[in-house]
Amino acid sequence: MRFNRILLSATLVVVALVVQVTILGRLQLPGAVPDLLLLTVVALALVYGPVSGVLIGFAAGLLADLAPPADHAAGRYALVLCVIGYVAGLVRPDNGRFRSAWGPMLTVVAAAIGSTLLYAGVGALVGDTAARHVGLLGLLFTATLYDLLLAPFTVPFIMALARRAENDPMAVEAGGGPANKPADVSSGWLAGGTGLRIGSQRGGLRLRTGRSRANRAGRIKGVKAVKGVKSVKKL
């Protein structure tokens, strides 16, 4: 991993963990807790790919396992986020850009469900039956709902920061910029499937304006030429 990736990822993971422990973990919401750390790993994996997603997920999960008030075996959540980071990295498109918001949204839903099931499954293997007492269906529903509500406020921002850290222009359209620079992954989420392409619209407006000016100049020159011919004939 590059140094800028490591620095940005470490900063975002630490901030997400602090917010997770100090704020979200104390809301006492019914069922699960909004998982900001999971959303951070998913957003970074969607930009950096599966290899970086594995490393970021493992490091973030291990920090969550060791941070108080963790009440489970160390390495349990690291395994979960490691798998989620890898799978989310595989979802990343080849050109680096989602065409609509559905891709990241479905990835968040799948990550919330998959992490809950995997965490409960690993807990069952090590003898932790807390999920049975709370209710697995209730945990799945609330975890998916909370993460989906939190995602629009976090995932696009994190993806945009990751793109900037890669020194990749954010507003590059597919095929409209340099061939070696993919378009911004977060643009699909931020655009929300509206189909608006501001860069293309500006280019089209400039092209139409240039054409209208050229046509107008041609008409003016034509009128002047006709007047010149008439004046010559009169002489």
JSON list of N, CA, C and O in Angstrom, two decimals, residues 136-171:
[
{"chain": "A", "resi": 136, "resn": "LEU", "atom": "N", "xyz": [-31.49, -13.18, 16.08]},
{"chain": "A", "resi": 136, "resn": "LEU", "atom": "CA", "xyz": [-30.69, -12.94, 14.90]},
{"chain": "A", "resi": 136, "resn": "LEU", "atom": "C", "xyz": [-31.44, -12.13, 13.85]},
{"chain": "A", "resi": 136, "resn": "LEU", "atom": "O", "xyz": [-30.87, -11.25, 13.21]},
{"chain": "A", "resi": 137, "resn": "LEU", "atom": "N", "xyz": [-32.73, -12.39, 13.69]},
{"chain": "A", "resi": 137, "resn": "LEU", "atom": "CA", "xyz": [-33.51, -11.65, 12.70]},
{"chain": "A", "resi": 137, "resn": "LEU", "atom": "C", "xyz": [-33.59, -10.17, 13.07]},
{"chain": "A", "resi": 137, "resn": "LEU", "atom": "O", "xyz": [-33.51, -9.29, 12.20]},
{"chain": "A", "resi": 138, "resn": "GLY", "atom": "N", "xyz": [-33.77, -9.90, 14.35]},
{"chain": "A", "resi": 138, "resn": "GLY", "atom": "CA", "xyz": [-33.81, -8.51, 14.80]},
{"chain": "A", "resi": 138, "resn": "GLY", "atom": "C", "xyz": [-32.48, -7.81, 14.58]},
{"chain": "A", "resi": 138, "resn": "GLY", "atom": "O", "xyz": [-32.44, -6.64, 14.17]},
{"chain": "A", "resi": 139, "resn": "LEU", "atom": "N", "xyz": [-31.40, -8.52, 14.82]},
{"chain": "A", "resi": 139, "resn": "LEU", "atom": "CA", "xyz": [-30.07, -7.94, 14.59]},
{"chain": "A", "resi": 139, "resn": "LEU", "atom": "C", "xyz": [-29.84, -7.66, 13.11]},
{"chain": "A", "resi": 139, "resn": "LEU", "atom": "O", "xyz": [-29.31, -6.62, 12.74]},
{"chain": "A", "resi": 140, "resn": "LEU", "atom": "N", "xyz": [-30.26, -8.59, 12.25]},
{"chain": "A", "resi": 140, "resn": "LEU", "atom": "CA", "xyz": [-30.09, -8.40, 10.82]},
{"chain": "A", "resi": 140, "resn": "LEU", "atom": "C", "xyz": [-30.88, -7.18, 10.33]},
{"chain": "A", "resi": 140, "resn": "LEU", "atom": "O", "xyz": [-30.36, -6.36, 9.56]},
{"chain": "A", "resi": 141, "resn": "PHE", "atom": "N", "xyz": [-32.12, -7.06, 10.78]},
{"chain": "A", "resi": 141, "resn": "PHE", "atom": "CA", "xyz": [-32.96, -5.96, 10.32]},
{"chain": "A", "resi": 141, "resn": "PHE", "atom": "C", "xyz": [-32.43, -4.60, 10.79]},
{"chain": "A", "resi": 141, "resn": "PHE", "atom": "O", "xyz": [-32.29, -3.66, 10.01]},
{"chain": "A", "resi": 142, "resn": "THR", "atom": "N", "xyz": [-32.12, -4.52, 12.08]},
{"chain": "A", "resi": 142, "resn": "THR", "atom": "CA", "xyz": [-31.67, -3.24, 12.63]},
{"chain": "A", "resi": 142, "resn": "THR", "atom": "C", "xyz": [-30.28, -2.86, 12.12]},
{"chain": "A", "resi": 142, "resn": "THR", "atom": "O", "xyz": [-30.01, -1.68, 11.84]},
{"chain": "A", "resi": 143, "resn": "ALA", "atom": "N", "xyz": [-29.38, -3.83, 11.97]},
{"chain": "A", "resi": 143, "resn": "ALA", "atom": "CA", "xyz": [-28.05, -3.54, 11.46]},
{"chain": "A", "resi": 143, "resn": "ALA", "atom": "C", "xyz": [-28.12, -3.01, 10.03]},
{"chain": "A", "resi": 143, "resn": "ALA", "atom": "O", "xyz": [-27.46, -2.02, 9.68]},
{"chain": "A", "resi": 144, "resn": "THR", "atom": "N", "xyz": [-28.94, -3.66, 9.21]},
{"chain": "A", "resi": 144, "resn": "THR", "atom": "CA", "xyz": [-29.09, -3.21, 7.82]},
{"chain": "A", "resi": 144, "resn": "THR", "atom": "C", "xyz": [-29.73, -1.83, 7.76]},
{"chain": "A", "resi": 144, "resn": "THR", "atom": "O", "xyz": [-29.30, -0.95, 6.99]},
{"chain": "A", "resi": 145, "resn": "LEU", "atom": "N", "xyz": [-30.75, -1.61, 8.57]},
{"chain": "A", "resi": 145, "resn": "LEU", "atom": "CA", "xyz": [-31.45, -0.32, 8.56]},
{"chain": "A", "resi": 145, "resn": "LEU", "atom": "C", "xyz": [-30.53, 0.81, 9.03]},
{"chain": "A", "resi": 145, "resn": "LEU", "atom": "O", "xyz": [-30.45, 1.86, 8.36]},
{"chain": "A", "resi": 146, "resn": "TYR", "atom": "N", "xyz": [-29.84, 0.61, 10.13]},
{"chain": "A", "resi": 146, "resn": "TYR", "atom": "CA", "xyz": [-28.98, 1.68, 10.67]},
{"chain": "A", "resi": 146, "resn": "TYR", "atom": "C", "xyz": [-27.84, 1.99, 9.71]},
{"chain": "A", "resi": 146, "resn": "TYR", "atom": "O", "xyz": [-27.52, 3.17, 9.47]},
{"chain": "A", "resi": 147, "resn": "ASP", "atom": "N", "xyz": [-27.20, 0.95, 9.16]},
{"chain": "A", "resi": 147, "resn": "ASP", "atom": "CA", "xyz": [-26.07, 1.18, 8.26]},
{"chain": "A", "resi": 147, "resn": "ASP", "atom": "C", "xyz": [-26.53, 1.84, 6.97]},
{"chain": "A", "resi": 147, "resn": "ASP", "atom": "O", "xyz": [-25.83, 2.69, 6.41]},
{"chain": "A", "resi": 148, "resn": "LEU", "atom": "N", "xyz": [-27.70, 1.47, 6.50]},
{"chain": "A", "resi": 148, "resn": "LEU", "atom": "CA", "xyz": [-28.21, 2.07, 5.26]},
{"chain": "A", "resi": 148, "resn": "LEU", "atom": "C", "xyz": [-28.58, 3.54, 5.46]},
{"chain": "A", "resi": 148, "resn": "LEU", "atom": "O", "xyz": [-28.41, 4.36, 4.56]},
{"chain": "A", "resi": 149, "resn": "LEU", "atom": "N", "xyz": [-29.08, 3.87, 6.64]},
{"chain": "A", "resi": 149, "resn": "LEU", "atom": "CA", "xyz": [-29.40, 5.27, 6.93]},
{"chain": "A", "resi": 149, "resn": "LEU", "atom": "C", "xyz": [-28.14, 6.12, 7.12]},
{"chain": "A", "resi": 149, "resn": "LEU", "atom": "O", "xyz": [-28.12, 7.30, 6.78]},
{"chain": "A", "resi": 150, "resn": "LEU", "atom": "N", "xyz": [-27.11, 5.51, 7.67]},
{"chain": "A", "resi": 150, "resn": "LEU", "atom": "CA", "xyz": [-25.86, 6.23, 7.91]},
{"chain": "A", "resi": 150, "resn": "LEU", "atom": "C", "xyz": [-24.98, 6.33, 6.68]},
{"chain": "A", "resi": 150, "resn": "LEU", "atom": "O", "xyz": [-24.17, 7.26, 6.56]},
{"chain": "A", "resi": 151, "resn": "ALA", "atom": "N", "xyz": [-25.14, 5.41, 5.75]},
{"chain": "A", "resi": 151, "resn": "ALA", "atom": "CA", "xyz": [-24.24, 5.34, 4.59]},
{"chain": "A", "resi": 151, "resn": "ALA", "atom": "C", "xyz": [-24.22, 6.58, 3.72]},
{"chain": "A", "resi": 151, "resn": "ALA", "atom": "O", "xyz": [-23.13, 7.03, 3.32]},
{"chain": "A", "resi": 152, "resn": "PRO", "atom": "N", "xyz": [-25.37, 7.20, 3.36]},
{"chain": "A", "resi": 152, "resn": "PRO", "atom": "CA", "xyz": [-25.30, 8.38, 2.48]},
{"chain": "A", "resi": 152, "resn": "PRO", "atom": "C", "xyz": [-24.51, 9.55, 3.06]},
{"chain": "A", "resi": 152, "resn": "PRO", "atom": "O", "xyz": [-24.05, 10.41, 2.31]},
{"chain": "A", "resi": 153, "resn": "PHE", "atom": "N", "xyz": [-24.35, 9.58, 4.37]},
{"chain": "A", "resi": 153, "resn": "PHE", "atom": "CA", "xyz": [-23.63, 10.69, 5.01]},
{"chain": "A", "resi": 153, "resn": "PHE", "atom": "C", "xyz": [-22.14, 10.38, 5.19]},
{"chain": "A", "resi": 153, "resn": "PHE", "atom": "O", "xyz": [-21.38, 11.28, 5.60]},
{"chain": "A", "resi": 154, "resn": "THR", "atom": "N", "xyz": [-21.73, 9.17, 4.94]},
{"chain": "A", "resi": 154, "resn": "THR", "atom": "CA", "xyz": [-20.34, 8.78, 5.19]},
{"chain": "A", "resi": 154, "resn": "THR", "atom": "C", "xyz": [-19.63, 8.19, 3.98]},
{"chain": "A", "resi": 154, "resn": "THR", "atom": "O", "xyz": [-18.51, 8.59, 3.67]},
{"chain": "A", "resi": 155, "resn": "VAL", "atom": "N", "xyz": [-20.26, 7.26, 3.29]},
{"chain": "A", "resi": 155, "resn": "VAL", "atom": "CA", "xyz": [-19.60, 6.53, 2.21]},
{"chain": "A", "resi": 155, "resn": "VAL", "atom": "C", "xyz": [-19.16, 7.44, 1.07]},
{"chain": "A", "resi": 155, "resn": "VAL", "atom": "O", "xyz": [-18.01, 7.36, 0.62]},
{"chain": "A", "resi": 156, "resn": "PRO", "atom": "N", "xyz": [-20.01, 8.34, 0.54]},
{"chain": "A", "resi": 156, "resn": "PRO", "atom": "CA", "xyz": [-19.53, 9.22, -0.55]},
{"chain": "A", "resi": 156, "resn": "PRO", "atom": "C", "xyz": [-18.36, 10.10, -0.13]},
{"chain": "A", "resi": 156, "resn": "PRO", "atom": "O", "xyz": [-17.43, 10.31, -0.91]},
{"chain": "A", "resi": 157, "resn": "PHE", "atom": "N", "xyz": [-18.41, 10.61, 1.10]},
{"chain": "A", "resi": 157, "resn": "PHE", "atom": "CA", "xyz": [-17.34, 11.48, 1.59]},
{"chain": "A", "resi": 157, "resn": "PHE", "atom": "C", "xyz": [-16.03, 10.73, 1.70]},
{"chain": "A", "resi": 157, "resn": "PHE", "atom": "O", "xyz": [-14.97, 11.22, 1.28]},
{"chain": "A", "resi": 158, "resn": "ILE", "atom": "N", "xyz": [-16.08, 9.51, 2.23]},
{"chain": "A", "resi": 158, "resn": "ILE", "atom": "CA", "xyz": [-14.86, 8.72, 2.39]},
{"chain": "A", "resi": 158, "resn": "ILE", "atom": "C", "xyz": [-14.29, 8.32, 1.03]},
{"chain": "A", "resi": 158, "resn": "ILE", "atom": "O", "xyz": [-13.08, 8.37, 0.80]},
{"chain": "A", "resi": 159, "resn": "MET", "atom": "N", "xyz": [-15.16, 7.95, 0.10]},
{"chain": "A", "resi": 159, "resn": "MET", "atom": "CA", "xyz": [-14.70, 7.58, -1.24]},
{"chain": "A", "resi": 159, "resn": "MET", "atom": "C", "xyz": [-14.06, 8.77, -1.96]},
{"chain": "A", "resi": 159, "resn": "MET", "atom": "O", "xyz": [-13.07, 8.62, -2.67]},
{"chain": "A", "resi": 160, "resn": "ALA", "atom": "N", "xyz": [-14.64, 9.94, -1.78]},
{"chain": "A", "resi": 160, "resn": "ALA", "atom": "CA", "xyz": [-14.07, 11.14, -2.41]},
{"chain": "A", "resi": 160, "resn": "ALA", "atom": "C", "xyz": [-12.70, 11.45, -1.82]},
{"chain": "A", "resi": 160, "resn": "ALA", "atom": "O", "xyz": [-11.76, 11.82, -2.55]},
{"chain": "A", "resi": 161, "resn": "LEU", "atom": "N", "xyz": [-12.55, 11.32, -0.51]},
{"chain": "A", "resi": 161, "resn": "LEU", "atom": "CA", "xyz": [-11.25, 11.54, 0.12]},
{"chain": "A", "resi": 161, "resn": "LEU", "atom": "C", "xyz": [-10.22, 10.53, -0.38]},
{"chain": "A", "resi": 161, "resn": "LEU", "atom": "O", "xyz": [-9.05, 10.88, -0.63]},
{"chain": "A", "resi": 162, "resn": "ALA", "atom": "N", "xyz": [-10.64, 9.29, -0.53]},
{"chain": "A", "resi": 162, "resn": "ALA", "atom": "CA", "xyz": [-9.72, 8.26, -1.01]},
{"chain": "A", "resi": 162, "resn": "ALA", "atom": "C", "xyz": [-9.27, 8.56, -2.42]},
{"chain": "A", "resi": 162, "resn": "ALA", "atom": "O", "xyz": [-8.10, 8.36, -2.77]},
{"chain": "A", "resi": 163, "resn": "ARG", "atom": "N", "xyz": [-10.17, 9.05, -3.26]},
{"chain": "A", "resi": 163, "resn": "ARG", "atom": "CA", "xyz": [-9.80, 9.41, -4.63]},
{"chain": "A", "resi": 163, "resn": "ARG", "atom": "C", "xyz": [-8.82, 10.58, -4.65]},
{"chain": "A", "resi": 163, "resn": "ARG", "atom": "O", "xyz": [-7.88, 10.62, -5.44]},
{"chain": "A", "resi": 164, "resn": "ARG", "atom": "N", "xyz": [-9.06, 11.57, -3.81]},
{"chain": "A", "resi": 164, "resn": "ARG", "atom": "CA", "xyz": [-8.15, 12.71, -3.75]},
{"chain": "A", "resi": 164, "resn": "ARG", "atom": "C", "xyz": [-6.76, 12.28, -3.26]},
{"chain": "A", "resi": 164, "resn": "ARG", "atom": "O", "xyz": [-5.75, 12.80, -3.72]},
{"chain": "A", "resi": 165, "resn": "ALA", "atom": "N", "xyz": [-6.73, 11.33, -2.33]},
{"chain": "A", "resi": 165, "resn": "ALA", "atom": "CA", "xyz": [-5.44, 10.85, -1.85]},
{"chain": "A", "resi": 165, "resn": "ALA", "atom": "C", "xyz": [-4.66, 10.11, -2.94]},
{"chain": "A", "resi": 165, "resn": "ALA", "atom": "O", "xyz": [-3.43, 10.04, -2.89]},
{"chain": "A", "resi": 166, "resn": "GLU", "atom": "N", "xyz": [-5.39, 9.59, -3.93]},
{"chain": "A", "resi": 166, "resn": "GLU", "atom": "CA", "xyz": [-4.75, 8.91, -5.05]},
{"chain": "A", "resi": 166, "resn": "GLU", "atom": "C", "xyz": [-4.31, 9.88, -6.14]},
{"chain": "A", "resi": 166, "resn": "GLU", "atom": "O", "xyz": [-3.84, 9.45, -7.19]},
{"chain": "A", "resi": 167, "resn": "ASN", "atom": "N", "xyz": [-4.53, 11.20, -5.91]},
{"chain": "A", "resi": 167, "resn": "ASN", "atom": "CA", "xyz": [-4.20, 12.23, -6.90]},
{"chain": "A", "resi": 167, "resn": "ASN", "atom": "C", "xyz": [-4.93, 11.98, -8.21]},
{"chain": "A", "resi": 167, "resn": "ASN", "atom": "O", "xyz": [-4.38, 12.15, -9.31]},
{"chain": "A", "resi": 168, "resn": "ASP", "atom": "N", "xyz": [-6.20, 11.56, -8.10]},
{"chain": "A", "resi": 168, "resn": "ASP", "atom": "CA", "xyz": [-7.02, 11.26, -9.26]},
{"chain": "A", "resi": 168, "resn": "ASP", "atom": "C", "xyz": [-8.11, 12.31, -9.36]},
{"chain": "A", "resi": 168, "resn": "ASP", "atom": "O", "xyz": [-8.86, 12.50, -8.39]},
{"chain": "A", "resi": 169, "resn": "PRO", "atom": "N", "xyz": [-8.24, 13.06, -10.47]},
{"chain": "A", "resi": 169, "resn": "PRO", "atom": "CA", "xyz": [-9.28, 14.07, -10.59]},
{"chain": "A", "resi": 169, "resn": "PRO", "atom": "C", "xyz": [-10.65, 13.48, -10.35]},
{"chain": "A", "resi": 169, "resn": "PRO", "atom": "O", "xyz": [-10.99, 12.43, -10.87]},
{"chain": "A", "resi": 170, "resn": "MET", "atom": "N", "xyz": [-11.48, 14.18, -9.59]},
{"chain": "A", "resi": 170, "resn": "MET", "atom": "CA", "xyz": [-12.76, 13.63, -9.14]},
{"chain": "A", "resi": 170, "resn": "MET", "atom": "C", "xyz": [-13.82, 13.67, -10.23]},
{"chain": "A", "resi": 170, "resn": "MET", "atom": "O", "xyz": [-14.71, 12.84, -10.25]},
{"chain": "A", "resi": 171, "resn": "ALA", "atom": "N", "xyz": [-13.77, 14.64, -11.11]},
{"chain": "A", "resi": 171, "resn": "ALA", "atom": "CA", "xyz": [-14.88, 14.83, -12.04]},
{"chain": "A", "resi": 171, "resn": "ALA", "atom": "C", "xyz": [-14.56, 14.32, -13.43]},
{"chain": "A", "resi": 171, "resn": "ALA", "atom": "O", "xyz": [-15.06, 14.83, -14.41]}
]
